[in-house]
Amino acid sequence: MENNLPKGVSGKIPFWRDIRVLRVLFQVIFLLGVILLLVILYTNMLKGLRGLGLTLNLDFLQDEAGFDISEGIPYEPSDVYLKAFWVGILNTLKVSIIGIVCATLLGLLFGIARLSSNWLIRTIATAYVECFRNVPLLLQILFWYTAVVGQLPRVRESIALFGGVFINNRGIYLPSPEPTSGLRIWLGFLAAGLLLAVVLYVVRWRKLQQLDRPGFRAKWALPAFLIVALCGWFLTPSRPFTLDLPVLQGFNFRGGMRFSPEFSALLIALSVYTGAFIAEIVRSGIQSVVKGQREAAKAIGLKESQTLRLIVLPQSIPIIVPPLTSQYLNLTKNSSLAVAIGFPDLVSVGNTMMTQTGQSIPVFAMIMVSYLVMSLTTSAAMNWYNRWITRVGF
């Protein structure tokens, strides 16, 4: 091929003008700048800590905490800071997990109710959603704590439900299941029932695929598991569990399990607030299904409940799950507002640790890592479920 370039001019582009080289060069310079900035900040932080007589380490976690925590796993003020921090993590997990379950049920219920043909049901659901999702969560927590839970009757005037549940201004007292020697035998029955249920689930799934028709895949598996579990309950020499009922002794109830006023108010506020957002997610997910799908289901004689379970929900769940995951993450992080009413969650315990030790940076880092692990775990679980439900079906 003839070269038309003037003599003495090379066809090779100089490296300082090569866009590929410049692209890599600018990225390296930017990365070095970020590293330099982090080094400067870290050096200044260490200098400031030395000025305060502090060192950046986690040795303080093995020191005696010296403060009490009102609820959670067994804990004494003589325990170390690490255990106190662990109590805060477990309290946050407890209110988050229970709150996610309650908010999901509320959201599913009111999301479907928003599409009801009944004017009263639809209006009540709309009022719930519009009221609770437009009021700041902190105000709702304070409202439930002071205006509702705080106004419950005194201990001796407790509201009694079902003979074993007592509600008063000191909390909610519930029967507590206590394991017995028959628990191991019953767990064996449960394992056998679960194995049988899995087999029946797979068999029915394949049968429905062969028939090319919709159906409830757990139609055989669920009853089989319940039957085996009930048989195991009655065939064990002793009951797997006994109920430890709360009993009024003196000025308070003894026995059973107790949900403190702080926990109860926080749980109600988180569930109601997040449930309002989940209701809108459910409503929009259901409405995203083409109207012709419902009309076709009605044409072949399916009832409204069958249409919802077999046609609408399987198509709407993959749409609902991604924004639903965000609400689960928000609920977990919003639980940090518990510090406003004195519930000993992760942030509350961490604040006490920072006040007593002065190690604000390590404690803040521990709190951030804890929330990060919770969020990433929740996201991973929901992403797996979304992939599974998309591949396998509802």
CSV table of N, CA and C in Angstrom, one decimal, residues 284-363:
chain,number,residue,atom,x,y,z
A,284,SER,N,-48.9,-1.5,42.9
A,284,SER,CA,-48.4,-1.2,41.6
A,284,SER,C,-47.9,-2.5,40.9
A,285,GLY,N,-47.4,-3.5,41.7
A,285,GLY,CA,-47.0,-4.7,41.0
A,285,GLY,C,-48.2,-5.5,40.5
A,286,ILE,N,-49.3,-5.5,41.2
A,286,ILE,CA,-50.5,-6.2,40.7
A,286,ILE,C,-51.1,-5.5,39.5
A,287,GLN,N,-51.1,-4.2,39.5
A,287,GLN,CA,-51.6,-3.4,38.4
A,287,GLN,C,-50.7,-3.5,37.2
A,288,SER,N,-49.5,-3.9,37.4
A,288,SER,CA,-48.6,-4.0,36.2
A,288,SER,C,-48.9,-5.2,35.3
A,289,VAL,N,-49.7,-6.2,35.9
A,289,VAL,CA,-50.1,-7.3,35.1
A,289,VAL,C,-51.2,-6.9,34.1
A,290,VAL,N,-51.0,-7.3,32.9
A,290,VAL,CA,-51.9,-6.9,31.8
A,290,VAL,C,-53.4,-7.3,32.1
A,291,LYS,N,-54.3,-6.3,31.9
A,291,LYS,CA,-55.7,-6.6,32.2
A,291,LYS,C,-56.3,-7.8,31.5
A,292,GLY,N,-55.8,-8.0,30.3
A,292,GLY,CA,-56.3,-9.2,29.5
A,292,GLY,C,-56.0,-10.5,30.2
A,293,GLN,N,-55.0,-10.6,31.1
A,293,GLN,CA,-54.7,-11.8,31.8
A,293,GLN,C,-55.9,-12.1,32.8
A,294,ARG,N,-56.4,-11.1,33.5
A,294,ARG,CA,-57.5,-11.3,34.4
A,294,ARG,C,-58.8,-11.7,33.6
A,295,GLU,N,-59.0,-11.0,32.5
A,295,GLU,CA,-60.1,-11.3,31.7
A,295,GLU,C,-60.1,-12.7,31.1
A,296,ALA,N,-58.9,-13.2,30.7
A,296,ALA,CA,-58.8,-14.6,30.2
A,296,ALA,C,-59.1,-15.6,31.4
A,297,ALA,N,-58.6,-15.3,32.6
A,297,ALA,CA,-58.8,-16.1,33.7
A,297,ALA,C,-60.3,-16.2,34.0
A,298,LYS,N,-60.9,-15.1,34.0
A,298,LYS,CA,-62.4,-15.1,34.2
A,298,LYS,C,-63.1,-15.8,33.1
A,299,ALA,N,-62.6,-15.8,31.9
A,299,ALA,CA,-63.3,-16.4,30.8
A,299,ALA,C,-63.3,-18.0,30.9
A,300,ILE,N,-62.2,-18.5,31.6
A,300,ILE,CA,-62.1,-19.9,31.7
A,300,ILE,C,-62.7,-20.4,33.0
A,301,GLY,N,-63.3,-19.5,33.8
A,301,GLY,CA,-64.1,-19.9,35.0
A,301,GLY,C,-63.3,-19.8,36.3
A,302,LEU,N,-62.1,-19.2,36.3
A,302,LEU,CA,-61.4,-19.1,37.6
A,302,LEU,C,-62.0,-18.0,38.5
A,303,LYS,N,-62.0,-18.3,39.8
A,303,LYS,CA,-62.5,-17.4,40.8
A,303,LYS,C,-61.5,-16.3,41.0
A,304,GLU,N,-62.0,-15.2,41.7
A,304,GLU,CA,-61.1,-14.1,41.9
A,304,GLU,C,-59.9,-14.5,42.7
A,305,SER,N,-60.1,-15.3,43.7
A,305,SER,CA,-58.9,-15.8,44.5
A,305,SER,C,-58.0,-16.6,43.7
A,306,GLN,N,-58.5,-17.5,42.8
A,306,GLN,CA,-57.7,-18.3,42.0
A,306,GLN,C,-56.9,-17.5,41.0
A,307,THR,N,-57.6,-16.5,40.4
A,307,THR,CA,-56.9,-15.6,39.5
A,307,THR,C,-55.8,-14.8,40.1
A,308,LEU,N,-56.0,-14.4,41.4
A,308,LEU,CA,-54.9,-13.7,42.1
A,308,LEU,C,-53.8,-14.6,42.4
A,309,ARG,N,-54.1,-15.8,42.8
A,309,ARG,CA,-53.0,-16.7,43.3
A,309,ARG,C,-52.3,-17.4,42.1
A,310,LEU,N,-53.0,-17.7,41.0
A,310,LEU,CA,-52.4,-18.5,39.9
A,310,LEU,C,-52.0,-17.6,38.7
A,311,ILE,N,-52.6,-16.5,38.6
A,311,ILE,CA,-52.3,-15.7,37.4
A,311,ILE,C,-51.6,-14.4,37.7
A,312,VAL,N,-52.1,-13.6,38.7
A,312,VAL,CA,-51.6,-12.3,38.9
A,312,VAL,C,-50.3,-12.3,39.8
A,313,LEU,N,-50.4,-12.9,40.9
A,313,LEU,CA,-49.2,-12.9,41.8
A,313,LEU,C,-48.0,-13.5,41.2
A,314,PRO,N,-48.0,-14.6,40.5
A,314,PRO,CA,-46.8,-15.2,39.9
A,314,PRO,C,-46.1,-14.2,38.9
A,315,GLN,N,-46.9,-13.4,38.2
A,315,GLN,CA,-46.3,-12.4,37.3
A,315,GLN,C,-45.9,-11.1,38.0
A,316,SER,N,-46.5,-10.8,39.1
A,316,SER,CA,-46.2,-9.5,39.8
A,316,SER,C,-45.1,-9.6,40.7
A,317,ILE,N,-44.8,-10.8,41.3
A,317,ILE,CA,-43.8,-11.0,42.3
A,317,ILE,C,-42.4,-10.6,41.8
A,318,PRO,N,-42.0,-11.0,40.6
A,318,PRO,CA,-40.7,-10.5,40.1
A,318,PRO,C,-40.6,-9.0,40.0
A,319,ILE,N,-41.7,-8.3,39.8
A,319,ILE,CA,-41.7,-6.9,39.8
A,319,ILE,C,-41.7,-6.3,41.2
A,320,ILE,N,-42.3,-7.0,42.1
A,320,ILE,CA,-42.5,-6.5,43.5
A,320,ILE,C,-41.2,-6.6,44.3
A,321,VAL,N,-40.4,-7.7,44.1
A,321,VAL,CA,-39.3,-8.0,44.9
A,321,VAL,C,-38.2,-7.0,45.0
A,322,PRO,N,-37.7,-6.4,43.8
A,322,PRO,CA,-36.7,-5.4,43.9
A,322,PRO,C,-37.0,-4.2,44.8
A,323,PRO,N,-38.1,-3.5,44.6
A,323,PRO,CA,-38.4,-2.4,45.5
A,323,PRO,C,-38.8,-2.9,47.0
A,324,LEU,N,-39.3,-4.1,47.1
A,324,LEU,CA,-39.5,-4.7,48.4
A,324,LEU,C,-38.2,-4.8,49.2
A,325,THR,N,-37.2,-5.2,48.5
A,325,THR,CA,-35.9,-5.3,49.1
A,325,THR,C,-35.4,-4.0,49.7
A,326,SER,N,-35.6,-2.9,49.0
A,326,SER,CA,-35.2,-1.6,49.5
A,326,SER,C,-36.0,-1.3,50.7
A,327,GLN,N,-37.3,-1.6,50.8
A,327,GLN,CA,-38.0,-1.4,52.0
A,327,GLN,C,-37.5,-2.2,53.2
A,328,TYR,N,-37.1,-3.4,53.0
A,328,TYR,CA,-36.6,-4.2,54.0
A,328,TYR,C,-35.3,-3.6,54.6
A,329,LEU,N,-34.4,-3.1,53.7
A,329,LEU,CA,-33.2,-2.4,54.1
A,329,LEU,C,-33.5,-1.2,54.8
A,330,ASN,N,-34.5,-0.4,54.4
A,330,ASN,CA,-34.9,0.8,55.1
A,330,ASN,C,-35.4,0.5,56.5
A,331,LEU,N,-36.2,-0.5,56.6
A,331,LEU,CA,-36.7,-0.9,58.0
A,331,LEU,C,-35.5,-1.2,58.9
A,332,THR,N,-34.6,-2.0,58.4
A,332,THR,CA,-33.4,-2.3,59.3
A,332,THR,C,-32.6,-1.1,59.7
A,333,LYS,N,-32.4,-0.2,58.8
A,333,LYS,CA,-31.6,1.0,59.1
A,333,LYS,C,-32.4,2.0,59.9
A,334,ASN,N,-33.7,2.1,59.7
A,334,ASN,CA,-34.6,3.0,60.4
A,334,ASN,C,-34.7,2.5,61.9
A,335,SER,N,-34.4,1.3,62.2
A,335,SER,CA,-34.5,0.8,63.6
A,335,SER,C,-33.5,1.6,64.5
A,336,SER,N,-32.5,2.3,63.8
A,336,SER,CA,-31.6,3.1,64.6
A,336,SER,C,-32.3,4.2,65.3
A,337,LEU,N,-33.5,4.6,64.9
A,337,LEU,CA,-34.2,5.7,65.6
A,337,LEU,C,-34.7,5.2,67.0
A,338,ALA,N,-34.5,3.9,67.3
A,338,ALA,CA,-34.8,3.4,68.6
A,338,ALA,C,-34.2,4.2,69.8
A,339,VAL,N,-33.1,4.9,69.5
A,339,VAL,CA,-32.4,5.6,70.5
A,339,VAL,C,-33.2,6.7,71.0
A,340,ALA,N,-34.2,7.2,70.3
A,340,ALA,CA,-35.1,8.3,70.7
A,340,ALA,C,-36.0,7.8,71.9
A,341,ILE,N,-36.3,6.6,72.0
A,341,ILE,CA,-37.2,6.1,73.1
A,341,ILE,C,-36.4,5.2,74.1
A,342,GLY,N,-35.1,5.0,73.9
A,342,GLY,CA,-34.3,4.3,74.9
A,342,GLY,C,-34.2,2.8,74.7
A,343,PHE,N,-34.6,2.3,73.5
A,343,PHE,CA,-34.5,0.9,73.2
A,343,PHE,C,-33.0,0.6,73.0
A,344,PRO,N,-32.4,-0.4,73.7
A,344,PRO,CA,-31.0,-0.7,73.5
A,344,PRO,C,-30.6,-1.4,72.2
A,345,ASP,N,-30.7,-0.7,71.1
A,345,ASP,CA,-30.3,-1.3,69.9
A,345,ASP,C,-28.8,-1.1,69.6
A,346,LEU,N,-28.4,-1.4,68.4
A,346,LEU,CA,-27.0,-1.3,68.1
A,346,LEU,C,-26.5,0.1,68.3
A,347,VAL,N,-27.2,1.2,67.8
A,347,VAL,CA,-26.7,2.5,67.9
A,347,VAL,C,-26.7,3.0,69.4
A,348,SER,N,-27.8,2.6,70.1
A,348,SER,CA,-27.8,3.1,71.5
A,348,SER,C,-26.7,2.5,72.3
A,349,VAL,N,-26.4,1.2,72.2
A,349,VAL,CA,-25.3,0.6,72.9
A,349,VAL,C,-24.0,1.2,72.4
A,350,GLY,N,-23.9,1.4,71.1
A,350,GLY,CA,-22.6,2.0,70.6
A,350,GLY,C,-22.4,3.4,71.1
A,351,ASN,N,-23.4,4.2,71.3
A,351,ASN,CA,-23.3,5.5,71.9
A,351,ASN,C,-22.8,5.5,73.3
A,352,THR,N,-23.3,4.5,74.1
A,352,THR,CA,-22.8,4.4,75.4
A,352,THR,C,-21.3,3.9,75.5
A,353,MET,N,-21.0,3.0,74.6
A,353,MET,CA,-19.6,2.6,74.5
A,353,MET,C,-18.7,3.8,74.1
A,354,MET,N,-19.1,4.6,73.2
A,354,MET,CA,-18.3,5.8,72.8
A,354,MET,C,-18.1,6.8,73.9
A,355,THR,N,-19.2,7.0,74.7
A,355,THR,CA,-19.2,7.9,75.8
A,355,THR,C,-18.2,7.4,76.9
A,356,GLN,N,-18.2,6.1,77.2
A,356,GLN,CA,-17.3,5.6,78.3
A,356,GLN,C,-15.9,5.4,77.9
A,357,THR,N,-15.6,5.0,76.6
A,357,THR,CA,-14.3,4.7,76.2
A,357,THR,C,-13.6,5.8,75.4
A,358,GLY,N,-14.4,6.7,74.8
A,358,GLY,CA,-13.8,7.7,74.0
A,358,GLY,C,-13.3,7.2,72.6
A,359,GLN,N,-13.5,5.9,72.4
A,359,GLN,CA,-13.1,5.3,71.1
A,359,GLN,C,-14.3,5.5,70.1
A,360,SER,N,-14.5,6.7,69.6
A,360,SER,CA,-15.6,7.0,68.7
A,360,SER,C,-15.4,6.4,67.3
A,361,ILE,N,-14.2,6.5,66.8
A,361,ILE,CA,-13.9,6.0,65.5
A,361,ILE,C,-14.0,4.5,65.3
A,362,PRO,N,-13.4,3.7,66.2
A,362,PRO,CA,-13.6,2.2,66.1
A,362,PRO,C,-15.1,1.8,66.3
A,363,VAL,N,-15.8,2.5,67.2
A,363,VAL,CA,-17.1,2.1,67.5
A,363,VAL,C,-18.0,2.5,66.3
